[in-house]
Structures are given as C-alpha cells and as structure tokens.
PDB file of C-alpha atoms in Angstrom:
ATOM      1  CA  MET A   1      17.197   6.305 -13.315  1.00  0.00           C
ATOM      2  CA  GLU A   2      19.833   4.576 -11.157  1.00  0.00           C
ATOM      3  CA  LEU A   3      20.309   0.809 -11.378  1.00  0.00           C
ATOM      4  CA  LYS A   4      19.324   0.236  -7.745  1.00  0.00           C
ATOM      5  CA  ASP A   5      16.040   2.103  -8.362  1.00  0.00           C
ATOM      6  CA  MET A   6      15.335  -0.094 -11.396  1.00  0.00           C
ATOM      7  CA  GLU A   7      15.923  -3.184  -9.257  1.00  0.00           C
ATOM      8  CA  VAL A   8      13.448  -1.945  -6.672  1.00  0.00           C
ATOM      9  CA  LEU A   9      10.799  -1.234  -9.290  1.00  0.00           C
ATOM     10  CA  HIS A  10      11.183  -4.602 -11.024  1.00  0.00           C
ATOM     11  CA  LYS A  11      10.362  -6.214  -7.671  1.00  0.00           C
ATOM     12  CA  ILE A  12       7.067  -4.340  -7.400  1.00  0.00           C
ATOM     13  CA  PRO A  13       4.199  -6.812  -6.810  1.00  0.00           C
ATOM     14  CA  PRO A  14       1.801  -7.376  -9.757  1.00  0.00           C
ATOM     15  CA  ILE A  15      -0.826  -5.189  -8.069  1.00  0.00           C
ATOM     16  CA  PHE A  16       1.408  -2.202  -8.904  1.00  0.00           C
ATOM     17  CA  GLY A  17       1.560  -2.995 -12.610  1.00  0.00           C
ATOM     18  CA  ARG A  18      -0.088   0.266 -13.681  1.00  0.00           C
ATOM     19  CA  ILE A  19       2.413   2.194 -11.593  1.00  0.00           C
ATOM     20  CA  ALA A  20       5.405   0.387 -13.064  1.00  0.00           C
ATOM     21  CA  LYS A  21       4.493   1.407 -16.605  1.00  0.00           C
ATOM     22  CA  TYR A  22       4.977   5.066 -15.642  1.00  0.00           C
ATOM     23  CA  VAL A  23       8.111   4.752 -13.554  1.00  0.00           C
ATOM     24  CA  LEU A  24       9.855   2.273 -15.851  1.00  0.00           C
ATOM     25  CA  HIS A  25       9.010   4.154 -19.034  1.00  0.00           C
ATOM     26  CA  PRO A  26       9.908   7.843 -18.623  1.00  0.00           C
ATOM     27  CA  GLU A  27       8.690   8.640 -22.126  1.00  0.00           C
ATOM     28  CA  MET A  28       5.065   7.978 -21.130  1.00  0.00           C
ATOM     29  CA  GLU A  29       2.884  10.910 -20.192  1.00  0.00           C
ATOM     30  CA  VAL A  30       2.097  10.912 -16.481  1.00  0.00           C
ATOM     31  CA  VAL A  31      -1.496  10.790 -15.292  1.00  0.00           C
ATOM     32  CA  ARG A  32      -1.006  12.199 -11.811  1.00  0.00           C
ATOM     33  CA  SER A  33      -4.457  11.278 -10.550  1.00  0.00           C
ATOM     34  CA  GLU A  34      -3.817   7.626 -11.432  1.00  0.00           C
ATOM     35  CA  LEU A  35      -0.446   7.605  -9.711  1.00  0.00           C
ATOM     36  CA  LEU A  36      -1.862   9.237  -6.578  1.00  0.00           C
ATOM     37  CA  ASP A  37      -4.834   6.877  -6.434  1.00  0.00           C
ATOM     38  CA  ASN A  38      -2.478   3.915  -6.694  1.00  0.00           C
ATOM     39  CA  TRP A  39      -0.327   5.318  -3.899  1.00  0.00           C
ATOM     40  CA  TYR A  40      -3.312   5.533  -1.546  1.00  0.00           C
ATOM     41  CA  GLU A  41      -5.190   2.439  -2.698  1.00  0.00           C
ATOM     42  CA  ASN A  42      -2.352  -0.003  -3.426  1.00  0.00           C
ATOM     43  CA  VAL A  43       1.134   1.048  -2.339  1.00  0.00           C
ATOM     44  CA  VAL A  44       0.425   2.159   1.225  1.00  0.00           C
ATOM     45  CA  PRO A  45      -1.950  -0.740   2.079  1.00  0.00           C
ATOM     46  CA  GLU A  46       0.584  -3.209   0.643  1.00  0.00           C
ATOM     47  CA  TYR A  47       3.351  -1.910   2.896  1.00  0.00           C
ATOM     48  CA  CYS A  48       1.049  -1.703   5.912  1.00  0.00           C
ATOM     49  CA  HIS A  49       0.291  -5.411   5.519  1.00  0.00           C
ATOM     50  CA  ARG A  50       3.941  -6.375   5.432  1.00  0.00           C
ATOM     51  CA  ALA A  51       5.575  -7.722   8.573  1.00  0.00           C
ATOM     52  CA  LEU A  52       8.859  -5.837   8.847  1.00  0.00           C
ATOM     53  CA  SER A  53      11.710  -7.342  10.852  1.00  0.00           C
ATOM     54  CA  HIS A  54      12.377  -3.934  12.387  1.00  0.00           C
ATOM     55  CA  LYS A  55       9.412  -1.609  12.906  1.00  0.00           C
ATOM     56  CA  ASP A  56      11.555   1.491  12.419  1.00  0.00           C
ATOM     57  CA  ASP A  57      12.230   0.327   8.836  1.00  0.00           C
ATOM     58  CA  LYS A  58       8.789   1.484   7.679  1.00  0.00           C
ATOM     59  CA  LEU A  59      10.017   4.616   5.891  1.00  0.00           C
ATOM     60  CA  PRO A  60      13.206   3.018   4.492  1.00  0.00           C
ATOM     61  CA  ALA A  61      11.158   0.053   3.230  1.00  0.00           C
ATOM     62  CA  ILE A  62       8.993   2.286   1.057  1.00  0.00           C
ATOM     63  CA  SER A  63      11.758   4.717   0.102  1.00  0.00           C
ATOM     64  CA  GLY A  64      12.588   3.147  -3.283  1.00  0.00           C
ATOM     65  CA  ILE A  65       9.103   3.344  -4.710  1.00  0.00           C
ATOM     66  CA  ALA A  66       8.536   6.743  -3.057  1.00  0.00           C
ATOM     67  CA  LYS A  67      11.548   8.095  -4.926  1.00  0.00           C
ATOM     68  CA  ALA A  68      10.219   6.680  -8.196  1.00  0.00           C
ATOM     69  CA  PHE A  69       6.847   8.298  -7.552  1.00  0.00           C
ATOM     70  CA  GLN A  70       8.438  11.657  -6.828  1.00  0.00           C
ATOM     71  CA  ASN A  71      10.432  11.501 -10.059  1.00  0.00           C
ATOM     72  CA  ARG A  72       7.209  11.177 -12.068  1.00  0.00           C
ATOM     73  CA  LEU A  73       4.837  13.262  -9.922  1.00  0.00           C
ATOM     74  CA  GLY A  74       7.182  16.143  -9.273  1.00  0.00           C
ATOM     75  CA  TYR A  75       5.606  16.407  -5.817  1.00  0.00           C
ATOM     76  CA  THR A  76       7.281  16.919  -2.427  1.00  0.00           C
ATOM     77  CA  TYR A  77       7.496  13.769  -0.300  1.00  0.00           C
ATOM     78  CA  VAL A  78       6.881  14.213   3.434  1.00  0.00           C
ATOM     79  CA  ALA A  79       6.907  11.161   5.740  1.00  0.00           C
ATOM     80  CA  GLY A  80       4.768   9.008   3.444  1.00  0.00           C
ATOM     81  CA  LEU A  81       2.491  11.769   2.101  1.00  0.00           C
ATOM     82  CA  TRP A  82       2.638  14.281  -0.757  1.00  0.00           C
ATOM     83  CA  LEU A  83       2.721  17.945   0.164  1.00  0.00           C
ATOM     84  CA  GLU A  84       0.831  19.096  -2.937  1.00  0.00           C
ATOM     85  CA  ASP A  85      -1.982  16.658  -2.083  1.00  0.00           C
ATOM     86  CA  ILE A  86      -1.772  17.062   1.686  1.00  0.00           C
ATOM     87  CA  ALA A  87      -5.440  17.956   2.242  1.00  0.00           C
ATOM     88  CA  TYR A  88      -6.468  14.541   0.938  1.00  0.00           C
ATOM     89  CA  GLY A  89      -3.398  12.782   2.314  1.00  0.00           C
ATOM     90  CA  LEU A  90      -4.349  13.751   5.877  1.00  0.00           C
ATOM     91  CA  CYS A  91      -7.695  11.944   5.462  1.00  0.00           C
ATOM     92  CA  TRP A  92      -6.161   8.557   6.300  1.00  0.00           C
ATOM     93  CA  ALA A  93      -7.834   6.472   8.980  1.00  0.00           C
ATOM     94  CA  THR A  94      -6.752   3.312  10.759  1.00  0.00           C
ATOM     95  CA  GLU A  95      -8.416   0.031  11.525  1.00  0.00           C
ATOM     96  CA  TYR A  96      -9.096  -1.181  15.044  1.00  0.00           C
ATOM     97  CA  GLU A  97      -5.849  -3.075  15.659  1.00  0.00           C
ATOM     98  CA  ALA A  98      -3.509  -0.115  15.003  1.00  0.00           C
ATOM     99  CA  VAL A  99      -0.911   0.682  17.670  1.00  0.00           C
ATOM    100  CA  TYR A 100       1.769   3.285  18.223  1.00  0.00           C
ATOM    101  CA  PRO A 101       5.398   2.127  17.947  1.00  0.00           C
ATOM    102  CA  ALA A 102       7.550   2.115  21.056  1.00  0.00           C
ATOM    103  CA  GLU A 103       9.857   4.802  19.647  1.00  0.00           C
ATOM    104  CA  TYR A 104       9.290   7.902  17.528  1.00  0.00           C
ATOM    105  CA  ARG A 105       9.108   7.198  13.817  1.00  0.00           C
ATOM    106  CA  ALA A 106       7.140  10.021  12.195  1.00  0.00           C
ATOM    107  CA  PRO A 107       4.935  13.035  12.991  1.00  0.00           C
ATOM    108  CA  THR A 108       1.435  12.230  14.230  1.00  0.00           C
ATOM    109  CA  TRP A 109      -0.116  13.575  11.004  1.00  0.00           C
ATOM    110  CA  ALA A 110       1.592  10.873   8.925  1.00  0.00           C
ATOM    111  CA  TRP A 111       0.241   7.338   8.500  1.00  0.00           C
ATOM    112  CA  THR A 112       3.805   6.114   9.030  1.00  0.00           C
ATOM    113  CA  SER A 113       3.499   7.099  12.716  1.00  0.00           C
ATOM    114  CA  VAL A 114       1.311   4.053  13.479  1.00  0.00           C
ATOM    115  CA  ASP A 115       1.523   0.296  12.986  1.00  0.00           C
ATOM    116  CA  GLY A 116      -1.574  -1.174  11.383  1.00  0.00           C
ATOM    117  CA  ASN A 117      -3.730  -0.988   8.295  1.00  0.00           C
ATOM    118  CA  VAL A 118      -4.742   2.436   6.983  1.00  0.00           C
ATOM    119  CA  HIS A 119      -7.136   3.574   4.286  1.00  0.00           C
ATOM    120  CA  TRP A 120      -8.426   6.725   2.607  1.00  0.00           C
ATOM    121  CA  PRO A 121     -11.960   7.649   1.547  1.00  0.00           C
ATOM    122  CA  GLY A 122     -12.593   7.010  -2.115  1.00  0.00           C
ATOM    123  CA  ARG A 123     -12.270   9.896  -4.527  1.00  0.00           C
ATOM    124  CA  SER A 124     -15.391   9.903  -6.664  1.00  0.00           C
ATOM    125  CA  SER A 125     -17.259  12.162  -9.027  1.00  0.00           C
ATOM    126  CA  THR A 126     -19.031  13.810  -6.097  1.00  0.00           C
ATOM    127  CA  GLU A 127     -18.094  17.338  -5.144  1.00  0.00           C
ATOM    128  CA  ILE A 128     -15.183  17.120  -2.695  1.00  0.00           C
ATOM    129  CA  LYS A 129     -14.041  20.353  -1.095  1.00  0.00           C
ATOM    130  CA  HIS A 130     -10.959  20.685   1.108  1.00  0.00           C
ATOM    131  CA  TYR A 131     -10.829  23.238   3.908  1.00  0.00           C
ATOM    132  CA  VAL A 132      -7.251  22.874   5.116  1.00  0.00           C
ATOM    133  CA  HIS A 133      -4.314  24.564   3.396  1.00  0.00           C
ATOM    134  CA  ILE A 134      -0.563  24.146   3.802  1.00  0.00           C
ATOM    135  CA  GLU A 135       1.346  27.271   4.821  1.00  0.00           C
ATOM    136  CA  ASP A 136       4.749  25.799   5.667  1.00  0.00           C
ATOM    137  CA  TYR A 137       6.394  22.555   6.699  1.00  0.00           C
ATOM    138  CA  TYR A 138       9.555  21.148   8.223  1.00  0.00           C
ATOM    139  CA  ILE A 139      11.045  17.641   8.153  1.00  0.00           C
ATOM    140  CA  GLN A 140      14.081  16.777  10.251  1.00  0.00           C
ATOM    141  CA  LEU A 141      15.915  13.927   8.566  1.00  0.00           C
ATOM    142  CA  ALA A 142      17.640  11.303  10.694  1.00  0.00           C
ATOM    143  CA  ARG A 143      20.189  10.882   7.883  1.00  0.00           C
ATOM    144  CA  SER A 144      20.787  12.403   4.469  1.00  0.00           C
ATOM    145  CA  ASN A 145      18.187  10.286   2.638  1.00  0.00           C
ATOM    146  CA  PRO A 146      15.019  12.428   2.163  1.00  0.00           C
ATOM    147  CA  PHE A 147      12.968   9.233   1.763  1.00  0.00           C
ATOM    148  CA  GLY A 148      14.355   7.460   4.826  1.00  0.00           C
ATOM    149  CA  ARG A 149      14.059   7.767   8.576  1.00  0.00           C
ATOM    150  CA  ILE A 150      13.118  11.092  10.135  1.00  0.00           C
ATOM    151  CA  SER A 151      13.497  12.427  13.674  1.00  0.00           C
ATOM    152  CA  GLY A 152      10.943  15.242  13.674  1.00  0.00           C
ATOM    153  CA  GLY A 153       8.697  17.457  11.629  1.00  0.00           C
ATOM    154  CA  TRP A 154       5.606  19.644  11.489  1.00  0.00           C
ATOM    155  CA  LEU A 155       3.021  21.080   9.146  1.00  0.00           C
ATOM    156  CA  LYS A 156       1.802  24.659   9.429  1.00  0.00           C
ATOM    157  CA  LEU A 157      -1.820  24.632   8.319  1.00  0.00           C
ATOM    158  CA  SER A 158      -4.667  27.091   8.010  1.00  0.00           C
ATOM    159  CA  GLY A 159      -8.232  25.936   8.425  1.00  0.00           C
ATOM    160  CA  PHE A 160     -11.249  25.645  10.697  1.00  0.00           C
ATOM    161  CA  ILE A 161     -10.973  24.317  14.265  1.00  0.00           C
ATOM    162  CA  GLY A 162     -14.101  23.483  16.220  1.00  0.00           C
ATOM    163  CA  HIS A 163     -14.997  22.272  19.687  1.00  0.00           C
ATOM    164  CA  GLY A 164     -17.147  19.224  20.220  1.00  0.00           C
ATOM    165  CA  ILE A 165     -18.223  16.588  22.705  1.00  0.00           C
ATOM    166  CA  VAL A 166     -18.581  12.841  22.222  1.00  0.00           C
ATOM    167  CA  ARG A 167     -22.046  11.609  23.090  1.00  0.00           C
ATOM    168  CA  ASP A 168     -23.517   8.203  22.219  1.00  0.00           C
ATOM    169  CA  GLU A 169     -20.368   7.408  20.218  1.00  0.00           C
ATOM    170  CA  LYS A 170     -20.850  10.458  17.973  1.00  0.00           C
ATOM    171  CA  LEU A 171     -19.095  13.812  17.874  1.00  0.00           C
ATOM    172  CA  LEU A 172     -21.425  16.772  18.374  1.00  0.00           C
ATOM    173  CA  CYS A 173     -20.508  20.372  17.581  1.00  0.00           C
ATOM    174  CA  SER A 174     -20.544  22.232  20.915  1.00  0.00           C
ATOM    175  CA  LYS A 175     -22.118  25.348  19.395  1.00  0.00           C
ATOM    176  CA  SER A 176     -24.902  23.721  17.395  1.00  0.00           C
ATOM    177  CA  ASP A 177     -25.404  20.120  18.617  1.00  0.00           C
ATOM    178  CA  VAL A 178     -25.109  18.941  15.001  1.00  0.00           C
ATOM    179  CA  GLU A 179     -23.785  15.372  14.801  1.00  0.00           C
ATOM    180  CA  LEU A 180     -20.548  15.569  12.831  1.00  0.00           C
ATOM    181  CA  GLY A 181     -19.737  11.866  12.672  1.00  0.00           C
ATOM    182  CA  TYR A 182     -18.006   9.021  14.443  1.00  0.00           C
ATOM    183  CA  PRO A 183     -14.691   9.804  16.198  1.00  0.00           C
ATOM    184  CA  TYR A 184     -11.923   7.199  16.165  1.00  0.00           C
ATOM    185  CA  LEU A 185      -8.513   7.217  17.807  1.00  0.00           C
ATOM    186  CA  ASP A 186      -5.654   6.516  15.392  1.00  0.00           C
ATOM    187  CA  ALA A 187      -4.106   3.818  17.592  1.00  0.00           C
ATOM    188  CA  ASP A 188      -4.337   1.985  20.925  1.00  0.00           C
ATOM    189  CA  ARG A 189      -8.101   2.300  20.787  1.00  0.00           C
ATOM    190  CA  ASP A 190     -10.257   2.080  23.870  1.00  0.00           C
ATOM    191  CA  THR A 191     -13.959   2.081  23.057  1.00  0.00           C
ATOM    192  CA  ASN A 192     -14.659   4.273  26.089  1.00  0.00           C
ATOM    193  CA  ALA A 193     -11.661   6.590  25.769  1.00  0.00           C
ATOM    194  CA  LEU A 194     -13.594   9.364  24.006  1.00  0.00           C
ATOM    195  CA  LYS A 195     -16.917   8.977  25.824  1.00  0.00           C
ATOM    196  CA  GLY A 196     -18.048  12.335  27.201  1.00  0.00           C
ATOM    197  CA  MET A 197     -14.765  13.962  26.189  1.00  0.00           C
ATOM    198  CA  GLU A 198     -14.577  17.532  24.944  1.00  0.00           C
ATOM    199  CA  ILE A 199     -12.292  17.587  21.949  1.00  0.00           C
ATOM    200  CA  ARG A 200     -11.012  19.893  19.263  1.00  0.00           C
ATOM    201  CA  TYR A 201     -11.313  18.942  15.640  1.00  0.00           C
ATOM    202  CA  LEU A 202      -9.805  20.265  12.417  1.00  0.00           C
ATOM    203  CA  ILE A 203     -12.062  20.222   9.358  1.00  0.00           C
ATOM    204  CA  LEU A 204     -10.389  18.478   6.412  1.00  0.00           C
ATOM    205  CA  SER A 205     -13.019  18.056   3.724  1.00  0.00           C
ATOM    206  CA  THR A 206     -16.639  17.582   2.778  1.00  0.00           C
ATOM    207  CA  ALA A 207     -18.139  15.444   0.039  1.00  0.00           C
ATOM    208  CA  ASN A 208     -21.512  16.688  -1.126  1.00  0.00           C
ATOM    209  CA  GLY A 209     -23.797  14.734  -3.415  1.00  0.00           C
ATOM    210  CA  ARG A 210     -27.442  14.957  -4.360  1.00  0.00           C
ATOM    211  CA  LYS A 211     -28.493  12.644  -1.562  1.00  0.00           C
ATOM    212  CA  PHE A 212     -25.700  12.908   1.006  1.00  0.00           C
ATOM    213  CA  ASN A 213     -23.234  15.168   2.791  1.00  0.00           C
ATOM    214  CA  ARG A 214     -20.131  13.730   4.411  1.00  0.00           C
ATOM    215  CA  LEU A 215     -17.389  15.170   6.562  1.00  0.00           C
ATOM    216  CA  ARG A 216     -13.780  14.260   7.300  1.00  0.00           C
ATOM    217  CA  ALA A 217     -11.923  15.856  10.227  1.00  0.00           C
ATOM    218  CA  LEU A 218      -8.974  15.282  12.553  1.00  0.00           C
ATOM    219  CA  ILE A 219      -9.123  14.968  16.334  1.00  0.00           C
ATOM    220  CA  LEU A 220      -6.444  17.131  17.935  1.00  0.00           C
ATOM    221  CA  ARG A 221      -4.589  17.168  21.240  1.00  0.00           C
ATOM    222  CA  GLU A 222      -3.021  20.471  22.212  1.00  0.00           C
ATOM    223  CA  ARG A 223       0.658  20.216  23.011  1.00  0.00           C
ATOM    224  CA  GLU A 224       1.964  21.466  26.329  1.00  0.00           C
ATOM    225  CA  ARG A 225       4.339  24.427  26.376  1.00  0.00           C
ATOM    226  CA  GLY A 226       7.900  23.282  25.735  1.00  0.00           C
ATOM    227  CA  GLU A 227       6.801  20.039  24.126  1.00  0.00           C
ATOM    228  CA  ALA A 228       7.423  21.250  20.580  1.00  0.00           C
ATOM    229  CA  GLU A 229      10.823  21.691  19.029  1.00  0.00           C
ATOM    230  CA  GLY A 230      12.072  25.289  19.096  1.00  0.00           C
ATOM    231  CA  GLU A 231      10.171  28.438  19.931  1.00  0.00           C
ATOM    232  CA  GLY A 232       6.526  28.782  18.958  1.00  0.00           C
ATOM    233  CA  GLU A 233       5.324  31.495  16.625  1.00  0.00           C
ATOM    234  CA  GLY A 234       1.976  32.135  18.241  1.00  0.00           C
ATOM    235  CA  GLU A 235       0.016  29.400  16.450  1.00  0.00           C
ATOM    236  CA  GLY A 236      -1.710  26.643  18.332  1.00  0.00           C
ATOM    237  CA  GLU A 237       0.460  23.531  18.440  1.00  0.00           C
ATOM    238  CA  PHE A 238      -1.240  20.151  18.248  1.00  0.00           C
ATOM    239  CA  ASP A 239      -0.778  16.426  17.776  1.00  0.00           C
ATOM    240  CA  ARG A 240      -3.156  14.375  15.709  1.00  0.00           C
ATOM    241  CA  ILE A 241      -4.753  11.609  17.812  1.00  0.00           C
ATOM    242  CA  GLY A 242      -7.657  10.478  15.651  1.00  0.00           C
ATOM    243  CA  SER A 243     -10.133  11.166  12.896  1.00  0.00           C
ATOM    244  CA  VAL A 244     -13.822  11.858  12.439  1.00  0.00           C
ATOM    245  CA  VAL A 245     -15.710   9.992   9.739  1.00  0.00           C
ATOM    246  CA  SER A 246     -19.322  10.943   9.110  1.00  0.00           C
ATOM    247  CA  ALA A 247     -22.181   8.931   7.743  1.00  0.00           C
ATOM    248  CA  ASP A 248     -24.745  10.669   5.562  1.00  0.00           C
ATOM    249  CA  MET A 249     -25.753  13.979   7.155  1.00  0.00           C
ATOM    250  CA  ASP A 250     -28.899  16.063   6.890  1.00  0.00           C
ATOM    251  CA  VAL A 251     -26.948  19.303   7.303  1.00  0.00           C
ATOM    252  CA  HIS A 252     -25.208  20.721   4.234  1.00  0.00           C
ATOM    253  CA  LEU A 253     -21.797  21.703   5.601  1.00  0.00           C
ATOM    254  CA  ASN A 254     -19.902  24.448   3.790  1.00  0.00           C
ATOM    255  CA  ALA A 255     -17.588  27.387   4.455  1.00  0.00           C
ATOM    256  CA  GLY A 256     -20.475  29.498   5.755  1.00  0.00           C
ATOM    257  CA  TRP A 257     -21.380  26.861   8.334  1.00  0.00           C
ATOM    258  CA  PHE A 258     -17.757  26.487   9.434  1.00  0.00           C
ATOM    259  CA  GLU A 259     -17.359  30.281   9.724  1.00  0.00           C
ATOM    260  CA  LYS A 260     -20.333  30.343  12.095  1.00  0.00           C
ATOM    261  CA  PHE A 261     -19.584  27.367  14.288  1.00  0.00           C
ATOM    262  CA  CYS A 262     -15.773  26.992  14.064  1.00  0.00           C
ATOM    263  CA  VAL A 263     -12.758  29.301  14.244  1.00  0.00           C
ATOM    264  CA  ARG A 264     -10.589  30.009  11.226  1.00  0.00           C
ATOM    265  CA  THR A 265      -6.988  29.840  12.411  1.00  0.00           C
ATOM    266  CA  THR A 266      -3.408  28.814  11.717  1.00  0.00           C
ATOM    267  CA  LEU A 267      -1.890  25.904  13.608  1.00  0.00           C
ATOM    268  CA  LYS A 268       1.161  23.670  13.718  1.00  0.00           C
ATOM    269  CA  LEU A 269       0.625  19.940  13.596  1.00  0.00           C
ATOM    270  CA  PHE A 270       3.491  17.836  14.944  1.00  0.00           C
TER     271      PHE A 270
END
C-alpha cells in the first residue's frame, strides 16, 4: 500500500474503525458483506454530509478510501458504486433537500450525481431478490485516475420495465392497478411534479417476509434521439430520475408477476 493511501486511511473518522482494520491490515481475512455494509451505511452518508469547497470534488474526495476498498473487495468501482453489487447499489434514495449540481458530475444512476443525503434499504435476513442484471458498462474518465472525476458513462442492464401512473401520491401499475409504492424524484423535488404522470419504472428488487412484501424500483426518463453518446445499439436509453419505495404490500411480487405485467428487456442507463 502506498504511503499516501496509508495517510488517507489513518484520517478515517472513528465511525469507520471496522473498515480500517481490514484496509490497514492486509493479512486479515476480508468479510465482504461487512465492508459493503459499511460502504453503504457509513462511508457514503459521511461524505454526503460533508460540505465540500468545490462540489465537483465529490468523487476525488472519496477516491482514497474507494481505492482502499477496491484493494480488499476485489470489486470494480464505478462512480461511487460497486459493479459486482450493482443491483443493490442502485437502490439508493435521496432525502427531500437533494439537488442536482450545476454541471455534470456523474451518470444519473450514481448517487454521486446529486447533492444531498442518500441512503439504502437495510439488508436483513428476509428474502431479498434482485431482478436487474448487469450486461455491460462504460465509464469515461475525465483524467487518468479511475477513482476521480468522470465525464460520462452508462450501464447496460437487463430486467423488467413497467408502465404506471401516479395517483394519490402512489404509483399504480397501468396493467393491474396494483399499488407499487411511493415515487420520489432523486433531486429538485416538487410535490406535484409526478401527480397524474405516466411513468416507466425498472424493477430492482423485492424483499419478501412472512408478513410483508416490499418493492424497490427506479423511475426512468427516456432519452431523446441523439442525446446519448455514440450510436445506439437498439436498446432503450434512459436516465434515472427517481425511485419507488413501497410500504408493506398485499400482493406477493415475483418473477411470474413481473412477466405478466412488465416487459423483460435490455436497456442503457446513462
């Protein structure tokens, strides 16, 4: 490990103590689930709370600890997320005060694309099933540092896309009128912005327990022709603009339900 990386890690706040023991002591066996949980529960919230002098320093500010994580995880780092855990990584949601930066910083699917606090749903002993899969990806670096600023990127995903309408602050599946949950914009929220709107959503995951069923999904905006970098390959091309978070549901959602009421497809998320 390089000296400058050691200096970064020794400055880690006390809340990251469990992380430091792995990255500072290479001889210790890595517990990946613990490292990942600390990334989502501690590292990202800590950096979201920090007031940076320059907003475009968000990725460079976290680059030192991201590099240390990658060294121990062996995972691929993409704009603040981990490619091998992307289905869960995409489940981030913002709080009300989140805003978009004035200039491009990261793809819309990354939490680093917004300014404000973000959080992930807790991983518990309940049965969590992911329905989105990574097919390909591309990150355009602004410089040579793979953990620093980026100027573009996309994920090629396969999964289920559905159509819905927002009614009484809830998202309803257009084909079944089942209430899927509460839709929230990622940033610059207007409480009436989604009212009565027909939207597309990408299913991310379900959590099924004995007494509850919960859903996580993304709200998509289709990109106009020519808006994406390069030539398209026939997939739908979308931006992420929000997320859907469900409360407890009476309907048990599974692959069979999604096959009936959604469309299985491949898409590019920019």
